[in-house]
Amino acid sequence: MELIIGDKVWSSWSMRAWLVLKRTGAPFTETYVKLHAETTHDDAVAAGSPSGLVPVLKDGDVTVWDSLAICEYLAERFPKAGLWPADVAARALGRAAACEMHSGFHSLRGELSMDLARRETATIAPATAEDVRRVVALWSQLLAHFGGPFLLGSDWSIADAFYTPVATRFRSYGVRLSDHGDVGAAGAYAERLLETPEFLEWEKDALAQARHGGAG
Ligand SMILES: N[C@@H](CCC(=O)N[C@@H](CS)C(=O)NCC(=O)O)C(=O)O
């Protein structure tokens, strides 16, 4: 399999697909498209992206674009990897959480764009603070419902992949979750996401790539 991705330091959608693909244990190659360049769209198309965006997964004759579609494809292709829980209700809640991230939180995504090399204390707009409060509420509710340590219980899932870049944004911009309704569980969960071996591997690659001038 081949995963086409953007600069690891910036590309949050790529990270989600990559974390999930790593969890399958299947071998794959990575193809990089340099983001924030005049040629990004054309480079992505040339690499095989129908939409001109990354990530894209190629698996033989199958090309899947869009992070969520890739994750769902991998969950079906590798059922033993346990990327979604076996329980139908838990799976539905996990999908709702992943979809809310995929289609929402526009202010948070716009104002606090992912940059793994960044550390600052940002003042955030009211709409972004509203998004942060919603993330804290969503995390807290699922952690309490399933008992943690991950959103759907004991096993890491696609829902956790979808929120890992969010945890990096909170760290990069110094967002204190206790200022946004957290009584401890959400902050601890954010730290947990940033301690998984898969995330640490991505982060190491990202910082090395950034030091060498980015992907491409
Ligand atoms: N909905 C898409 C969004 C993909 C997306 O926006 N990817 C960004 C990188 S993180 C991209 O390709 N940007 C290139 C551009 O906008 O030219 C997904 O979930 O995969």
mmCIF file of C-alpha atoms and ligand atoms in Angstrom:
data_model
loop_
_atom_site.group_PDB
_atom_site.id
_atom_site.type_symbol
_atom_site.label_atom_id
_atom_site.label_comp_id
_atom_site.label_asym_id
_atom_site.label_seq_id
_atom_site.Cartn_x
_atom_site.Cartn_y
_atom_site.Cartn_z
ATOM 1 C CA MET A 1 0.000 0.000 0.000
ATOM 2 C CA GLU A 2 1.021 3.585 -0.558
ATOM 3 C CA LEU A 3 -0.085 6.580 1.514
ATOM 4 C CA ILE A 4 0.257 10.001 -0.071
ATOM 5 C CA ILE A 5 0.591 12.632 2.651
ATOM 6 C CA GLY A 6 1.560 16.248 3.266
ATOM 7 C CA ASP A 7 4.307 17.713 5.464
ATOM 8 C CA LYS A 8 4.141 15.792 8.713
ATOM 9 C CA VAL A 9 4.551 18.938 10.788
ATOM 10 C CA TRP A 10 1.358 20.511 9.374
ATOM 11 C CA SER A 11 -0.847 17.871 7.796
ATOM 12 C CA SER A 12 -3.435 16.906 10.388
ATOM 13 C CA TRP A 13 -5.627 14.965 7.941
ATOM 14 C CA SER A 14 -2.599 12.981 6.786
ATOM 15 C CA MET A 15 -1.698 12.208 10.393
ATOM 16 C CA ARG A 16 -5.101 10.673 11.083
ATOM 17 C CA ALA A 17 -4.890 8.258 8.148
ATOM 18 C CA TRP A 18 -1.246 7.447 8.908
ATOM 19 C CA LEU A 19 -1.914 6.644 12.599
ATOM 20 C CA VAL A 20 -4.720 4.289 11.612
ATOM 21 C CA LEU A 21 -2.700 2.620 8.851
ATOM 22 C CA LYS A 22 0.179 2.113 11.324
ATOM 23 C CA ARG A 23 -2.226 0.376 13.706
ATOM 24 C CA THR A 24 -3.075 -2.214 11.035
ATOM 25 C CA GLY A 25 0.561 -3.367 11.052
ATOM 26 C CA ALA A 26 0.461 -3.628 7.242
ATOM 27 C CA PRO A 27 3.553 -2.522 5.304
ATOM 28 C CA PHE A 28 3.199 0.693 3.318
ATOM 29 C CA THR A 29 5.255 3.341 1.585
ATOM 30 C CA GLU A 30 4.891 7.091 2.064
ATOM 31 C CA THR A 31 4.818 9.627 -0.751
ATOM 32 C CA TYR A 32 5.142 13.281 0.244
ATOM 33 C CA VAL A 33 3.472 16.326 -1.226
ATOM 34 C CA LYS A 34 4.835 19.678 -0.073
ATOM 35 C CA LEU A 35 2.021 21.799 1.380
ATOM 36 C CA HIS A 36 1.652 25.595 1.267
ATOM 37 C CA ALA A 37 3.376 25.749 -2.117
ATOM 38 C CA GLU A 38 2.055 27.133 -5.404
ATOM 39 C CA THR A 39 2.384 23.670 -6.869
ATOM 40 C CA THR A 40 0.712 21.756 -4.018
ATOM 41 C CA HIS A 41 -2.517 20.988 -5.859
ATOM 42 C CA ASP A 42 -0.754 19.929 -9.071
ATOM 43 C CA ASP A 43 1.826 17.900 -7.154
ATOM 44 C CA ALA A 44 -0.940 16.077 -5.299
ATOM 45 C CA VAL A 45 -2.770 15.320 -8.536
ATOM 46 C CA ALA A 46 0.481 14.134 -10.128
ATOM 47 C CA ALA A 47 1.079 11.844 -7.138
ATOM 48 C CA GLY A 48 -2.360 10.299 -7.675
ATOM 49 C CA SER A 49 -4.826 12.411 -5.668
ATOM 50 C CA PRO A 50 -8.138 12.766 -7.528
ATOM 51 C CA SER A 51 -9.110 15.794 -5.396
ATOM 52 C CA GLY A 52 -5.704 17.472 -5.287
ATOM 53 C CA LEU A 53 -5.764 17.047 -1.505
ATOM 54 C CA VAL A 54 -3.964 14.642 0.820
ATOM 55 C CA PRO A 55 -4.121 12.036 2.290
ATOM 56 C CA VAL A 56 -4.755 9.429 -0.387
ATOM 57 C CA LEU A 57 -4.395 5.684 0.063
ATOM 58 C CA LYS A 58 -3.519 3.423 -2.839
ATOM 59 C CA ASP A 59 -4.118 -0.273 -2.319
ATOM 60 C CA GLY A 60 -3.606 -2.141 -5.579
ATOM 61 C CA ASP A 61 -6.284 -0.898 -7.967
ATOM 62 C CA VAL A 62 -8.134 0.933 -5.209
ATOM 63 C CA THR A 63 -7.534 4.651 -4.638
ATOM 64 C CA VAL A 64 -9.217 6.150 -1.575
ATOM 65 C CA TRP A 65 -9.070 9.886 -0.955
ATOM 66 C CA ASP A 66 -10.235 11.676 2.188
ATOM 67 C CA SER A 67 -8.984 10.781 5.673
ATOM 68 C CA LEU A 68 -12.259 9.426 7.030
ATOM 69 C CA ALA A 69 -12.939 7.259 3.986
ATOM 70 C CA ILE A 70 -9.388 5.875 4.259
ATOM 71 C CA CYS A 71 -9.883 5.013 7.936
ATOM 72 C CA GLU A 72 -13.218 3.310 7.245
ATOM 73 C CA TYR A 73 -11.645 1.384 4.358
ATOM 74 C CA LEU A 74 -8.816 0.204 6.627
ATOM 75 C CA ALA A 75 -11.299 -0.829 9.338
ATOM 76 C CA GLU A 76 -13.071 -3.063 6.806
ATOM 77 C CA ARG A 77 -9.889 -4.296 5.120
ATOM 78 C CA PHE A 78 -8.225 -5.193 8.457
ATOM 79 C CA PRO A 79 -11.069 -6.322 10.754
ATOM 80 C CA LYS A 80 -8.636 -7.967 13.191
ATOM 81 C CA ALA A 81 -6.895 -4.641 13.844
ATOM 82 C CA GLY A 82 -9.856 -3.551 15.988
ATOM 83 C CA LEU A 83 -9.944 -0.033 14.583
ATOM 84 C CA TRP A 84 -13.579 0.250 15.662
ATOM 85 C CA PRO A 85 -15.105 -1.571 18.646
ATOM 86 C CA ALA A 86 -17.192 -4.696 18.043
ATOM 87 C CA ASP A 87 -20.208 -3.234 19.831
ATOM 88 C CA VAL A 88 -22.583 -1.503 17.405
ATOM 89 C CA ALA A 89 -23.575 1.282 19.820
ATOM 90 C CA ALA A 90 -19.948 2.057 20.733
ATOM 91 C CA ARG A 91 -19.071 2.096 17.053
ATOM 92 C CA ALA A 92 -21.889 4.540 16.330
ATOM 93 C CA LEU A 93 -20.719 6.919 19.068
ATOM 94 C CA GLY A 94 -17.148 6.670 17.792
ATOM 95 C CA ARG A 95 -18.275 7.464 14.264
ATOM 96 C CA ALA A 96 -20.313 10.425 15.501
ATOM 97 C CA ALA A 97 -17.228 11.765 17.317
ATOM 98 C CA ALA A 98 -14.961 11.281 14.279
ATOM 99 C CA CYS A 99 -17.548 12.809 11.932
ATOM 100 C CA GLU A 100 -18.033 15.822 14.194
ATOM 101 C CA MET A 101 -14.282 16.450 13.945
ATOM 102 C CA HIS A 102 -14.213 15.802 10.221
ATOM 103 C CA SER A 103 -17.023 18.220 9.414
ATOM 104 C CA GLY A 104 -16.888 20.714 12.271
ATOM 105 C CA PHE A 105 -14.749 22.784 14.636
ATOM 106 C CA HIS A 106 -14.065 25.286 11.854
ATOM 107 C CA SER A 107 -12.925 28.093 14.130
ATOM 108 C CA LEU A 108 -10.553 25.860 16.075
ATOM 109 C CA ARG A 109 -9.119 24.416 12.871
ATOM 110 C CA GLY A 110 -8.723 27.826 11.266
ATOM 111 C CA GLU A 111 -7.234 29.688 14.199
ATOM 112 C CA LEU A 112 -5.139 26.918 15.727
ATOM 113 C CA SER A 113 -3.766 25.202 12.646
ATOM 114 C CA MET A 114 -1.599 22.177 13.348
ATOM 115 C CA ASP A 115 2.087 22.949 13.639
ATOM 116 C CA LEU A 116 4.019 20.374 15.633
ATOM 117 C CA ALA A 117 7.048 22.666 15.897
ATOM 118 C CA ARG A 118 5.103 25.537 17.460
ATOM 119 C CA ARG A 119 4.868 26.430 21.160
ATOM 120 C CA GLU A 120 3.153 29.627 22.275
ATOM 121 C CA THR A 121 0.370 30.864 24.511
ATOM 122 C CA ALA A 122 -2.319 32.153 22.185
ATOM 123 C CA THR A 123 -5.324 34.321 22.951
ATOM 124 C CA ILE A 124 -8.205 32.597 21.209
ATOM 125 C CA ALA A 125 -11.359 34.035 19.643
ATOM 126 C CA PRO A 126 -14.748 33.378 21.305
ATOM 127 C CA ALA A 127 -15.801 31.005 18.497
ATOM 128 C CA THR A 128 -12.620 28.975 19.015
ATOM 129 C CA ALA A 129 -13.195 28.904 22.773
ATOM 130 C CA GLU A 130 -16.688 27.575 22.016
ATOM 131 C CA ASP A 131 -15.147 24.802 19.894
ATOM 132 C CA VAL A 132 -12.672 23.960 22.672
ATOM 133 C CA ARG A 133 -15.538 23.720 25.179
ATOM 134 C CA ARG A 134 -17.375 21.352 22.850
ATOM 135 C CA VAL A 135 -14.262 19.158 22.430
ATOM 136 C CA VAL A 136 -13.823 19.043 26.215
ATOM 137 C CA ALA A 137 -17.492 18.105 26.683
ATOM 138 C CA LEU A 138 -17.368 15.420 23.990
ATOM 139 C CA TRP A 139 -14.160 13.873 25.342
ATOM 140 C CA SER A 140 -15.347 14.024 28.966
ATOM 141 C CA GLN A 141 -18.675 12.417 28.132
ATOM 142 C CA LEU A 142 -17.186 9.513 26.162
ATOM 143 C CA LEU A 143 -14.378 8.934 28.680
ATOM 144 C CA ALA A 144 -16.935 8.783 31.516
ATOM 145 C CA HIS A 145 -19.311 6.574 29.510
ATOM 146 C CA PHE A 146 -16.726 3.999 28.403
ATOM 147 C CA GLY A 147 -14.327 4.365 31.353
ATOM 148 C CA GLY A 148 -11.259 5.348 29.262
ATOM 149 C CA PRO A 149 -8.366 5.439 28.819
ATOM 150 C CA PHE A 150 -9.406 6.039 25.183
ATOM 151 C CA LEU A 151 -12.628 7.578 23.897
ATOM 152 C CA LEU A 152 -14.376 4.244 23.347
ATOM 153 C CA GLY A 153 -12.834 2.421 26.303
ATOM 154 C CA SER A 154 -9.751 0.296 26.660
ATOM 155 C CA ASP A 155 -8.805 0.110 22.978
ATOM 156 C CA TRP A 156 -7.505 2.958 20.829
ATOM 157 C CA SER A 157 -9.809 3.534 17.842
ATOM 158 C CA ILE A 158 -10.317 5.703 14.781
ATOM 159 C CA ALA A 159 -12.074 8.222 17.048
ATOM 160 C CA ASP A 160 -8.784 8.693 18.933
ATOM 161 C CA ALA A 161 -6.926 9.141 15.639
ATOM 162 C CA PHE A 162 -9.312 11.925 14.717
ATOM 163 C CA TYR A 163 -8.626 13.841 17.940
ATOM 164 C CA THR A 164 -4.845 13.341 18.138
ATOM 165 C CA PRO A 165 -4.121 16.421 15.974
ATOM 166 C CA VAL A 166 -6.499 18.390 18.211
ATOM 167 C CA ALA A 167 -4.419 17.431 21.245
ATOM 168 C CA THR A 168 -1.306 18.726 19.452
ATOM 169 C CA ARG A 169 -3.059 22.048 18.790
ATOM 170 C CA PHE A 170 -3.902 22.471 22.476
ATOM 171 C CA ARG A 171 -0.237 21.861 23.306
ATOM 172 C CA SER A 172 1.131 24.100 20.524
ATOM 173 C CA TYR A 173 -1.068 27.068 21.442
ATOM 174 C CA GLY A 174 -1.020 26.638 25.229
ATOM 175 C CA VAL A 175 -4.782 26.027 25.489
ATOM 176 C CA ARG A 176 -5.536 25.115 29.120
ATOM 177 C CA LEU A 177 -8.536 22.790 29.041
ATOM 178 C CA SER A 178 -9.359 23.613 32.663
ATOM 179 C CA ASP A 179 -10.283 27.116 31.391
ATOM 180 C CA HIS A 180 -12.865 25.492 29.126
ATOM 181 C CA GLY A 181 -14.781 23.163 31.428
ATOM 182 C CA ASP A 182 -12.304 20.328 31.963
ATOM 183 C CA VAL A 183 -12.189 18.816 35.434
ATOM 184 C CA GLY A 184 -9.113 16.745 34.572
ATOM 185 C CA ALA A 185 -10.166 13.833 32.370
ATOM 186 C CA ALA A 186 -9.943 15.711 29.061
ATOM 187 C CA GLY A 187 -6.480 17.123 29.792
ATOM 188 C CA ALA A 188 -5.191 13.708 30.841
ATOM 189 C CA TYR A 189 -6.660 12.196 27.687
ATOM 190 C CA ALA A 190 -4.959 14.828 25.507
ATOM 191 C CA GLU A 191 -1.614 13.935 27.110
ATOM 192 C CA ARG A 192 -2.314 10.226 26.590
ATOM 193 C CA LEU A 193 -2.891 10.726 22.867
ATOM 194 C CA LEU A 194 0.499 12.401 22.589
ATOM 195 C CA GLU A 195 2.238 9.490 24.297
ATOM 196 C CA THR A 196 1.221 6.690 21.922
ATOM 197 C CA PRO A 197 4.202 5.113 20.108
ATOM 198 C CA GLU A 198 2.556 5.819 16.747
ATOM 199 C CA PHE A 199 2.139 9.532 17.457
ATOM 200 C CA LEU A 200 5.702 9.769 18.806
ATOM 201 C CA GLU A 201 7.020 8.188 15.598
ATOM 202 C CA TRP A 202 5.031 10.639 13.458
ATOM 203 C CA GLU A 203 6.232 13.583 15.570
ATOM 204 C CA LYS A 204 9.882 12.519 15.298
ATOM 205 C CA ASP A 205 9.582 12.293 11.508
ATOM 206 C CA ALA A 206 7.727 15.636 11.421
ATOM 207 C CA LEU A 207 10.393 17.521 13.333
ATOM 208 C CA ALA A 208 13.173 15.961 11.262
ATOM 209 C CA GLN A 209 11.326 16.844 8.054
ATOM 210 C CA ALA A 210 10.799 20.433 9.261
ATOM 211 C CA ARG A 211 14.507 20.767 10.059
ATOM 212 C CA HIS A 212 15.311 19.726 6.492
ATOM 213 C CA GLY A 213 12.946 22.236 4.872
ATOM 214 C CA GLY A 214 9.719 20.214 4.718
ATOM 215 C CA ALA A 215 8.352 17.412 2.571
ATOM 216 C CA GLY A 216 8.926 16.974 -1.116
HETATM 217 N N1 LIG B 1 -11.603 16.346 3.907
HETATM 218 C C1 LIG B 1 -10.240 16.056 3.507
HETATM 219 C C2 LIG B 1 -9.385 17.271 3.754
HETATM 220 C C3 LIG B 1 -7.984 17.083 3.209
HETATM 221 C C4 LIG B 1 -7.157 18.345 3.261
HETATM 222 O O1 LIG B 1 -7.668 19.472 3.338
HETATM 223 N N2 LIG B 1 -5.840 18.143 3.214
HETATM 224 C C5 LIG B 1 -4.901 19.259 3.214
HETATM 225 C C6 LIG B 1 -3.652 18.894 3.980
HETATM 226 S S1 LIG B 1 -3.931 18.555 5.686
HETATM 227 C C7 LIG B 1 -4.462 19.522 1.787
HETATM 228 O O2 LIG B 1 -4.390 18.611 0.989
HETATM 229 N N3 LIG B 1 -4.133 20.767 1.479
HETATM 230 C C8 LIG B 1 -3.609 21.106 0.193
HETATM 231 C C9 LIG B 1 -4.272 22.284 -0.416
HETATM 232 O O3 LIG B 1 -5.220 22.801 0.189
HETATM 233 O O4 LIG B 1 -3.838 22.670 -1.504
HETATM 234 C C10 LIG B 1 -9.759 14.824 4.301
HETATM 235 O O5 LIG B 1 -10.332 14.548 5.363
HETATM 236 O O6 LIG B 1 -8.848 14.112 3.839
#
